[in-house]
PDB file of C-alpha atoms in Angstrom:
ATOM      1  CA  MET A1121     102.693  95.025  84.590  1.00  0.00           C
ATOM      2  CA  LEU A1122     101.050  93.207  87.274  1.00  0.00           C
ATOM      3  CA  LEU A1123     100.150  94.136  90.910  1.00  0.00           C
ATOM      4  CA  LEU A1124     100.984  91.625  92.449  1.00  0.00           C
ATOM      5  CA  ILE A1125     100.278  92.196  97.017  1.00  0.00           C
ATOM      6  CA  SER A1126     101.035  90.056  99.921  1.00  0.00           C
ATOM      7  CA  PRO A1127      98.639  90.202 102.341  1.00  0.00           C
ATOM      8  CA  ASP A1128     100.012  87.773 105.800  1.00  0.00           C
ATOM      9  CA  SER A1129      96.535  86.710 106.881  1.00  0.00           C
ATOM     10  CA  VAL A1130      93.600  85.657 105.702  1.00  0.00           C
ATOM     11  CA  GLU A1131      91.809  88.843 106.978  1.00  0.00           C
ATOM     12  CA  GLU A1132      94.651  90.738 104.938  1.00  0.00           C
ATOM     13  CA  ALA A1133      93.840  89.208 102.182  1.00  0.00           C
ATOM     14  CA  GLN A1134      89.819  89.889 102.575  1.00  0.00           C
ATOM     15  CA  ASP A1135      90.931  93.355 102.705  1.00  0.00           C
ATOM     16  CA  CYS A1136      92.503  92.545  99.160  1.00  0.00           C
ATOM     17  CA  ALA A1137      89.564  91.503  98.338  1.00  0.00           C
ATOM     18  CA  GLU A1138      87.902  95.225  97.696  1.00  0.00           C
ATOM     19  CA  ALA A1139      90.696  96.233  95.658  1.00  0.00           C
ATOM     20  CA  ALA A1140      90.684  92.888  93.543  1.00  0.00           C
ATOM     21  CA  GLU A1141      90.382  95.422  90.630  1.00  0.00           C
ATOM     22  CA  HIS A1142      92.874  97.294  91.830  1.00  0.00           C
ATOM     23  CA  LEU A1143      95.153  94.239  91.825  1.00  0.00           C
ATOM     24  CA  ASP A1144      96.302  91.141  90.670  1.00  0.00           C
ATOM     25  CA  ILE A1145      97.729  87.958  91.966  1.00  0.00           C
ATOM     26  CA  VAL A1146      97.697  87.806  95.823  1.00  0.00           C
ATOM     27  CA  ASP A1147     100.306  85.984  97.283  1.00  0.00           C
ATOM     28  CA  VAL A1148     100.536  84.331 100.354  1.00  0.00           C
ATOM     29  CA  LYS A1149     103.582  84.404 102.976  1.00  0.00           C
ATOM     30  CA  LYS A1150     104.692  84.294 106.678  1.00  0.00           C
ATOM     31  CA  PRO A1151     106.859  87.212 106.787  1.00  0.00           C
ATOM     32  CA  ASP A1152     107.689  86.882 110.670  1.00  0.00           C
ATOM     33  CA  GLU A1153     109.283  83.413 108.883  1.00  0.00           C
ATOM     34  CA  GLY A1154     111.463  85.626 106.091  1.00  0.00           C
ATOM     35  CA  SER A1155     111.452  87.814 102.911  1.00  0.00           C
ATOM     36  CA  LEU A1156     109.912  84.402 101.847  1.00  0.00           C
ATOM     37  CA  GLY A1157     108.797  83.216 104.692  1.00  0.00           C
ATOM     38  CA  ALA A1158     105.916  80.322 104.131  1.00  0.00           C
ATOM     39  CA  ASN A1159     102.507  79.874 105.297  1.00  0.00           C
ATOM     40  CA  PHE A1160     100.221  77.383 106.346  1.00  0.00           C
ATOM     41  CA  PRO A1161      98.903  74.669 103.523  1.00  0.00           C
ATOM     42  CA  TRP A1162      95.652  75.566 105.715  1.00  0.00           C
ATOM     43  CA  VAL A1163      95.789  79.439 105.512  1.00  0.00           C
ATOM     44  CA  ILE A1164      97.196  79.436 101.233  1.00  0.00           C
ATOM     45  CA  ARG A1165      93.175  77.616 100.816  1.00  0.00           C
ATOM     46  CA  ALA A1166      91.067  79.493 102.895  1.00  0.00           C
ATOM     47  CA  ILE A1167      92.624  82.713 100.785  1.00  0.00           C
ATOM     48  CA  ARG A1168      92.371  81.361  98.039  1.00  0.00           C
ATOM     49  CA  ASP A1169      88.262  81.202  98.472  1.00  0.00           C
ATOM     50  CA  VAL A1170      88.273  84.540  99.689  1.00  0.00           C
ATOM     51  CA  VAL A1171      90.685  85.752  96.885  1.00  0.00           C
ATOM     52  CA  PRO A1172      87.871  86.210  93.752  1.00  0.00           C
ATOM     53  CA  VAL A1173      87.395  83.159  91.771  1.00  0.00           C
ATOM     54  CA  GLY A1174      89.388  85.620  88.405  1.00  0.00           C
ATOM     55  CA  LYS A1175      92.490  86.734  90.681  1.00  0.00           C
ATOM     56  CA  PRO A1176      95.525  84.000  91.098  1.00  0.00           C
ATOM     57  CA  VAL A1177      96.815  83.037  94.300  1.00  0.00           C
ATOM     58  CA  SER A1178     100.409  83.129  94.676  1.00  0.00           C
ATOM     59  CA  ALA A1179     102.649  81.250  97.256  1.00  0.00           C
ATOM     60  CA  THR A1180     106.520  81.475  99.296  1.00  0.00           C
ATOM     61  CA  VAL A1181     107.490  78.347 100.141  1.00  0.00           C
ATOM     62  CA  GLY A1182     110.090  80.116 101.690  1.00  0.00           C
ATOM     63  CA  ASP A1183     113.620  80.884 101.967  1.00  0.00           C
ATOM     64  CA  VAL A1184     115.160  77.198 101.441  1.00  0.00           C
ATOM     65  CA  PRO A1185     117.896  75.663 101.769  1.00  0.00           C
ATOM     66  CA  TYR A1186     120.022  73.498  99.268  1.00  0.00           C
ATOM     67  CA  LYS A1187     117.900  70.472 100.196  1.00  0.00           C
ATOM     68  CA  PRO A1188     115.534  69.751  97.193  1.00  0.00           C
ATOM     69  CA  GLY A1189     113.844  66.764  98.154  1.00  0.00           C
ATOM     70  CA  THR A1190     113.045  68.790 101.096  1.00  0.00           C
ATOM     71  CA  VAL A1191     111.600  72.066  98.812  1.00  0.00           C
ATOM     72  CA  ALA A1192     110.447  70.254  96.203  1.00  0.00           C
ATOM     73  CA  GLN A1193     107.415  68.102  98.489  1.00  0.00           C
ATOM     74  CA  ALA A1194     106.902  72.698 100.674  1.00  0.00           C
ATOM     75  CA  ALA A1195     106.404  73.872  96.352  1.00  0.00           C
ATOM     76  CA  LEU A1196     103.631  70.680  95.597  1.00  0.00           C
ATOM     77  CA  GLY A1197     101.952  71.621  99.314  1.00  0.00           C
ATOM     78  CA  ALA A1198     101.240  75.326  98.127  1.00  0.00           C
ATOM     79  CA  VAL A1199     100.107  74.343  94.115  1.00  0.00           C
ATOM     80  CA  VAL A1200      98.175  71.020  96.407  1.00  0.00           C
ATOM     81  CA  SER A1201      96.214  74.513  98.602  1.00  0.00           C
ATOM     82  CA  GLY A1202      95.593  76.019  95.858  1.00  0.00           C
ATOM     83  CA  ALA A1203      98.516  78.495  94.012  1.00  0.00           C
ATOM     84  CA  THR A1204      99.061  78.774  90.805  1.00  0.00           C
ATOM     85  CA  TYR A1205     102.194  81.173  91.049  1.00  0.00           C
ATOM     86  CA  ILE A1206     104.134  79.494  92.936  1.00  0.00           C
ATOM     87  CA  LYS A1207     108.084  81.557  94.478  1.00  0.00           C
ATOM     88  CA  VAL A1208     111.113  79.533  95.642  1.00  0.00           C
ATOM     89  CA  GLY A1209     113.317  81.985  97.885  1.00  0.00           C
ATOM     90  CA  LEU A1210     116.520  80.498  97.035  1.00  0.00           C
ATOM     91  CA  TYR A1211     118.326  81.583 100.415  1.00  0.00           C
ATOM     92  CA  GLY A1212     120.751  78.582 100.592  1.00  0.00           C
ATOM     93  CA  CYS A1213     121.752  77.927  97.630  1.00  0.00           C
ATOM     94  CA  THR A1214     125.162  79.944  97.120  1.00  0.00           C
ATOM     95  CA  THR A1215     126.058  78.289  93.672  1.00  0.00           C
ATOM     96  CA  PRO A1216     124.018  78.056  89.942  1.00  0.00           C
ATOM     97  CA  GLU A1217     124.316  74.661  89.964  1.00  0.00           C
ATOM     98  CA  GLN A1218     122.461  73.910  93.424  1.00  0.00           C
ATOM     99  CA  ALA A1219     119.988  75.929  92.731  1.00  0.00           C
ATOM    100  CA  ILE A1220     119.180  74.425  89.769  1.00  0.00           C
ATOM    101  CA  GLU A1221     119.427  70.885  91.314  1.00  0.00           C
ATOM    102  CA  VAL A1222     116.688  72.114  94.227  1.00  0.00           C
ATOM    103  CA  MET A1223     114.336  74.270  91.135  1.00  0.00           C
ATOM    104  CA  ARG A1224     114.509  71.079  88.826  1.00  0.00           C
ATOM    105  CA  GLY A1225     112.382  69.842  92.004  1.00  0.00           C
ATOM    106  CA  VAL A1226     109.743  72.250  92.015  1.00  0.00           C
ATOM    107  CA  VAL A1227     109.085  72.122  88.899  1.00  0.00           C
ATOM    108  CA  ARG A1228     108.988  67.837  88.522  1.00  0.00           C
ATOM    109  CA  ALA A1229     106.937  68.372  92.080  1.00  0.00           C
ATOM    110  CA  VAL A1230     104.499  71.249  90.711  1.00  0.00           C
ATOM    111  CA  LYS A1231     104.352  70.569  86.631  1.00  0.00           C
ATOM    112  CA  ASP A1232     103.594  67.233  87.298  1.00  0.00           C
ATOM    113  CA  HIS A1233     100.411  67.933  89.845  1.00  0.00           C
ATOM    114  CA  ARG A1234      99.459  71.464  87.875  1.00  0.00           C
ATOM    115  CA  PRO A1235     100.541  72.090  84.612  1.00  0.00           C
ATOM    116  CA  ASP A1236      99.659  75.323  83.992  1.00  0.00           C
ATOM    117  CA  ALA A1237     101.261  76.501  87.414  1.00  0.00           C
ATOM    118  CA  LEU A1238     103.601  78.468  86.985  1.00  0.00           C
ATOM    119  CA  VAL A1239     107.385  78.408  89.246  1.00  0.00           C
ATOM    120  CA  VAL A1240     109.687  81.342  90.317  1.00  0.00           C
ATOM    121  CA  ALA A1241     112.498  81.160  90.845  1.00  0.00           C
ATOM    122  CA  SER A1242     113.475  84.263  93.316  1.00  0.00           C
ATOM    123  CA  GLY A1243     117.075  85.213  94.430  1.00  0.00           C
ATOM    124  CA  TYR A1244     118.365  88.447  96.448  1.00  0.00           C
ATOM    125  CA  ALA A1245     119.196  91.886  95.415  1.00  0.00           C
ATOM    126  CA  ASP A1246     121.369  92.008  98.887  1.00  0.00           C
ATOM    127  CA  ALA A1247     122.226  87.977  98.184  1.00  0.00           C
ATOM    128  CA  HIS A1248     125.838  89.763  99.365  1.00  0.00           C
ATOM    129  CA  ARG A1249     124.250  90.504 102.622  1.00  0.00           C
ATOM    130  CA  ILE A1250     123.297  86.081 103.296  1.00  0.00           C
ATOM    131  CA  GLY A1251     126.266  84.938 100.668  1.00  0.00           C
ATOM    132  CA  CYS A1252     123.753  83.511  98.083  1.00  0.00           C
ATOM    133  CA  VAL A1253     123.305  83.241  94.605  1.00  0.00           C
ATOM    134  CA  ASN A1254     124.602  85.656  92.438  1.00  0.00           C
ATOM    135  CA  PRO A1255     121.118  87.653  91.933  1.00  0.00           C
ATOM    136  CA  LEU A1256     121.869  88.244  88.085  1.00  0.00           C
ATOM    137  CA  ALA A1257     122.228  84.980  87.833  1.00  0.00           C
ATOM    138  CA  LEU A1258     118.964  83.689  88.165  1.00  0.00           C
ATOM    139  CA  PRO A1259     116.956  83.895  84.588  1.00  0.00           C
ATOM    140  CA  ASP A1260     119.474  81.742  83.640  1.00  0.00           C
ATOM    141  CA  ILE A1261     119.071  79.750  86.472  1.00  0.00           C
ATOM    142  CA  ALA A1262     115.706  79.547  85.803  1.00  0.00           C
ATOM    143  CA  ARG A1263     115.770  79.088  82.023  1.00  0.00           C
ATOM    144  CA  ARG A1264     117.804  75.999  82.755  1.00  0.00           C
ATOM    145  CA  SER A1265     115.457  74.540  85.592  1.00  0.00           C
ATOM    146  CA  GLY A1266     112.454  75.165  82.944  1.00  0.00           C
ATOM    147  CA  ALA A1267     110.404  78.038  85.473  1.00  0.00           C
ATOM    148  CA  ASP A1268     108.903  80.148  84.380  1.00  0.00           C
ATOM    149  CA  ALA A1269     110.361  83.422  85.814  1.00  0.00           C
ATOM    150  CA  ALA A1270     112.732  85.055  87.880  1.00  0.00           C
ATOM    151  CA  MET A1271     112.476  87.251  91.009  1.00  0.00           C
ATOM    152  CA  LEU A1272     114.569  89.472  93.521  1.00  0.00           C
ATOM    153  CA  ASP A1273     113.534  90.328  96.473  1.00  0.00           C
ATOM    154  CA  THR A1274     115.297  91.904  98.861  1.00  0.00           C
ATOM    155  CA  ALA A1275     115.750  89.423 101.829  1.00  0.00           C
ATOM    156  CA  VAL A1276     116.712  91.501 104.675  1.00  0.00           C
ATOM    157  CA  LYS A1277     113.642  93.991 105.540  1.00  0.00           C
ATOM    158  CA  ASP A1278     115.601  96.720 107.424  1.00  0.00           C
ATOM    159  CA  GLY A1279     114.419  99.688 104.968  1.00  0.00           C
ATOM    160  CA  THR A1280     116.457  99.795 102.038  1.00  0.00           C
ATOM    161  CA  GLY A1281     114.760  98.686  99.168  1.00  0.00           C
ATOM    162  CA  LEU A1282     115.509  97.097  95.547  1.00  0.00           C
ATOM    163  CA  PHE A1283     117.516  99.838  94.665  1.00  0.00           C
ATOM    164  CA  ASP A1284     119.934 100.325  97.428  1.00  0.00           C
ATOM    165  CA  HIS A1285     120.710  97.181  96.465  1.00  0.00           C
ATOM    166  CA  VAL A1286     121.209  96.445  92.836  1.00  0.00           C
ATOM    167  CA  THR A1287     121.017  99.665  91.168  1.00  0.00           C
ATOM    168  CA  PRO A1288     117.741 100.603  88.467  1.00  0.00           C
ATOM    169  CA  GLU A1289     120.877  99.809  85.776  1.00  0.00           C
ATOM    170  CA  GLY A1290     120.653  96.863  87.040  1.00  0.00           C
ATOM    171  CA  CYS A1291     117.576  95.971  87.725  1.00  0.00           C
ATOM    172  CA  ALA A1292     117.204  96.535  83.786  1.00  0.00           C
ATOM    173  CA  HIS A1293     119.921  94.521  83.188  1.00  0.00           C
ATOM    174  CA  PHE A1294     117.928  91.366  85.011  1.00  0.00           C
ATOM    175  CA  VAL A1295     114.892  92.471  82.736  1.00  0.00           C
ATOM    176  CA  ARG A1296     116.451  91.786  79.332  1.00  0.00           C
ATOM    177  CA  LEU A1297     117.968  88.660  80.566  1.00  0.00           C
ATOM    178  CA  ALA A1298     114.613  86.760  81.863  1.00  0.00           C
ATOM    179  CA  HIS A1299     112.711  87.964  78.395  1.00  0.00           C
ATOM    180  CA  GLU A1300     116.024  86.264  76.498  1.00  0.00           C
ATOM    181  CA  ALA A1301     114.797  84.099  78.085  1.00  0.00           C
ATOM    182  CA  ARG A1302     111.393  84.081  77.104  1.00  0.00           C
ATOM    183  CA  LEU A1303     110.478  84.339  81.826  1.00  0.00           C
ATOM    184  CA  LEU A1304     107.683  86.547  83.170  1.00  0.00           C
ATOM    185  CA  ALA A1305     110.715  89.236  85.689  1.00  0.00           C
ATOM    186  CA  ALA A1306     109.329  90.563  88.357  1.00  0.00           C
ATOM    187  CA  LEU A1307     110.804  92.919  90.855  1.00  0.00           C
ATOM    188  CA  ALA A1308     110.208  93.537  94.498  1.00  0.00           C
ATOM    189  CA  GLY A1309     111.771  94.404  97.847  1.00  0.00           C
ATOM    190  CA  SER A1310     110.061  97.284  99.436  1.00  0.00           C
ATOM    191  CA  VAL A1311     108.673  99.266  96.205  1.00  0.00           C
ATOM    192  CA  LYS A1312     108.166 102.327  96.625  1.00  0.00           C
ATOM    193  CA  VAL A1313     105.545 104.554  95.048  1.00  0.00           C
ATOM    194  CA  GLY A1314     108.203 106.672  93.736  1.00  0.00           C
ATOM    195  CA  ASP A1315     109.458 102.646  91.568  1.00  0.00           C
ATOM    196  CA  ILE A1316     107.223 102.560  89.260  1.00  0.00           C
ATOM    197  CA  GLY A1317     108.601 104.912  86.501  1.00  0.00           C
ATOM    198  CA  PRO A1318     112.024 103.237  86.290  1.00  0.00           C
ATOM    199  CA  LEU A1319     110.768  99.943  86.402  1.00  0.00           C
ATOM    200  CA  THR A1320     107.542 100.297  84.134  1.00  0.00           C
ATOM    201  CA  ARG A1321     110.393 101.052  81.986  1.00  0.00           C
ATOM    202  CA  MET A1322     112.620  98.859  81.789  1.00  0.00           C
ATOM    203  CA  GLY A1323     109.620  96.139  81.671  1.00  0.00           C
ATOM    204  CA  THR A1324     109.602  94.113  84.457  1.00  0.00           C
ATOM    205  CA  ASP A1325     106.524  92.253  84.046  1.00  0.00           C
ATOM    206  CA  ILE A1326     105.474  91.813  87.681  1.00  0.00           C
ATOM    207  CA  VAL A1327     106.513  94.891  90.518  1.00  0.00           C
ATOM    208  CA  GLY A1328     105.394  92.940  93.972  1.00  0.00           C
ATOM    209  CA  VAL A1329     104.395  95.714  97.592  1.00  0.00           C
ATOM    210  CA  ARG A1330     103.627  94.878 101.081  1.00  0.00           C
ATOM    211  CA  GLY A1331     104.601  97.961 102.459  1.00  0.00           C
ATOM    212  CA  ALA A1332     103.475 100.007 100.218  1.00  0.00           C
ATOM    213  CA  VAL A1333     100.061  99.660 101.276  1.00  0.00           C
ATOM    214  CA  CYS A1334     100.005  98.984 104.180  1.00  0.00           C
ATOM    215  CA  GLU A1335      98.903 101.748 106.463  1.00  0.00           C
ATOM    216  CA  GLY A1336     102.398 104.408 107.741  1.00  0.00           C
ATOM    217  CA  GLY A1337     103.961 102.967 105.028  1.00  0.00           C
ATOM    218  CA  ASP A1338     105.118  99.643 107.529  1.00  0.00           C
ATOM    219  CA  ARG A1339     105.145  95.953 106.686  1.00  0.00           C
ATOM    220  CA  ASN A1340     104.663  94.547 110.100  1.00  0.00           C
ATOM    221  CA  ALA A1341     102.568  97.244 111.758  1.00  0.00           C
ATOM    222  CA  GLY A1342     100.788  98.157 109.663  1.00  0.00           C
ATOM    223  CA  ARG A1343      98.107  96.491 107.868  1.00  0.00           C
ATOM    224  CA  ILE A1344      96.718  96.645 104.010  1.00  0.00           C
ATOM    225  CA  ARG A1345      93.656  99.093 102.952  1.00  0.00           C
ATOM    226  CA  PRO A1346      92.638  99.391  99.748  1.00  0.00           C
ATOM    227  CA  HIS A1347      91.871 102.829  99.596  1.00  0.00           C
ATOM    228  CA  LEU A1348      96.406 102.315  99.119  1.00  0.00           C
ATOM    229  CA  VAL A1349      96.581  99.913  96.885  1.00  0.00           C
ATOM    230  CA  ALA A1350      93.866 102.187  94.355  1.00  0.00           C
ATOM    231  CA  ALA A1351      96.814 104.594  94.670  1.00  0.00           C
ATOM    232  CA  PHE A1352      99.726 102.653  93.830  1.00  0.00           C
ATOM    233  CA  ARG A1353      97.401 101.120  90.760  1.00  0.00           C
ATOM    234  CA  ALA A1354      96.894 105.015  89.455  1.00  0.00           C
ATOM    235  CA  GLU A1355     101.046 105.603  89.582  1.00  0.00           C
ATOM    236  CA  MET A1356     100.714 102.472  87.747  1.00  0.00           C
ATOM    237  CA  ARG A1357      98.122 102.936  84.951  1.00  0.00           C
ATOM    238  CA  ARG A1358      99.921 106.513  84.783  1.00  0.00           C
ATOM    239  CA  HIS A1359     103.342 106.575  84.408  1.00  0.00           C
ATOM    240  CA  ALA A1360     102.505 103.130  81.934  1.00  0.00           C
ATOM    241  CA  LEU A1361     100.586 105.654  79.728  1.00  0.00           C
ATOM    242  CA  GLU A1362     103.833 108.192  80.446  1.00  0.00           C
ATOM    243  CA  HIS A1363     105.975 105.478  78.889  1.00  0.00           C
ATOM    244  CA  ALA A1364     103.652 104.113  76.275  1.00  0.00           C
ATOM    245  CA  ALA A1365     103.354 107.722  74.875  1.00  0.00           C
ATOM    246  CA  ALA A1366     107.322 108.331  75.242  1.00  0.00           C
ATOM    247  CA  THR A1367     107.993 105.228  73.344  1.00  0.00           C
ATOM    248  CA  ALA A1368     105.902 106.570  70.900  1.00  0.00           C
ATOM    249  CA  ALA A1369     107.114 109.639  70.227  1.00  0.00           C
ATOM    250  CA  THR A1370     111.050 108.512  69.957  1.00  0.00           C
ATOM    251  CA  SER A1371     108.740 105.316  67.256  1.00  0.00           C
TER     252      SER A1371
END
């Protein structure tokens, strides 16, 4: 399972760089513009310059409306600025058909510029609160649009987390659907240390966190700290070893 950490500034990205051995992807977003709020192109470039060359940078293009052309241009801006994972929050899409149209435009815009970039179709575990596309439709949307990964996050950051809106069993089904479609499965949404076990057992490919590695667990007021990133990674390793041992014992 890969660890994706989301700094909200160049300064926090420097903290991530200090903890580079403990993380896999540095994710650029702007939390005050939403769950998947897009940051400025120059911030993406600056963070790309700060992060070690071997660590990929991902960037969100926003909690986007159903405006395929607008979103495609935003995605192109993110990849031109140095991101290799491009995440699209399908906030304004109410049907799978709308989401597929948006994502097809993104895939073409990104892949025409950089074929090896990875496009992530992102939905929301709490979709029922904002009226967007069903979260379990995301793997099929990603597959039909040519994206590389399907992701679930939470739209409303009110202290509730991923499993408060989609049960662990539902998330495991999401992961299975993604893998059956030959996609990466990414899960985020106020993920805590206590969630690592079930996320590991269900085969999640990428886990995204912010609050869990910030001072006081506060994604807004707290700052990412390298020692908290290291501690989170240590728990990931522990659960991975336990899961491997349990699997070997039953095979």
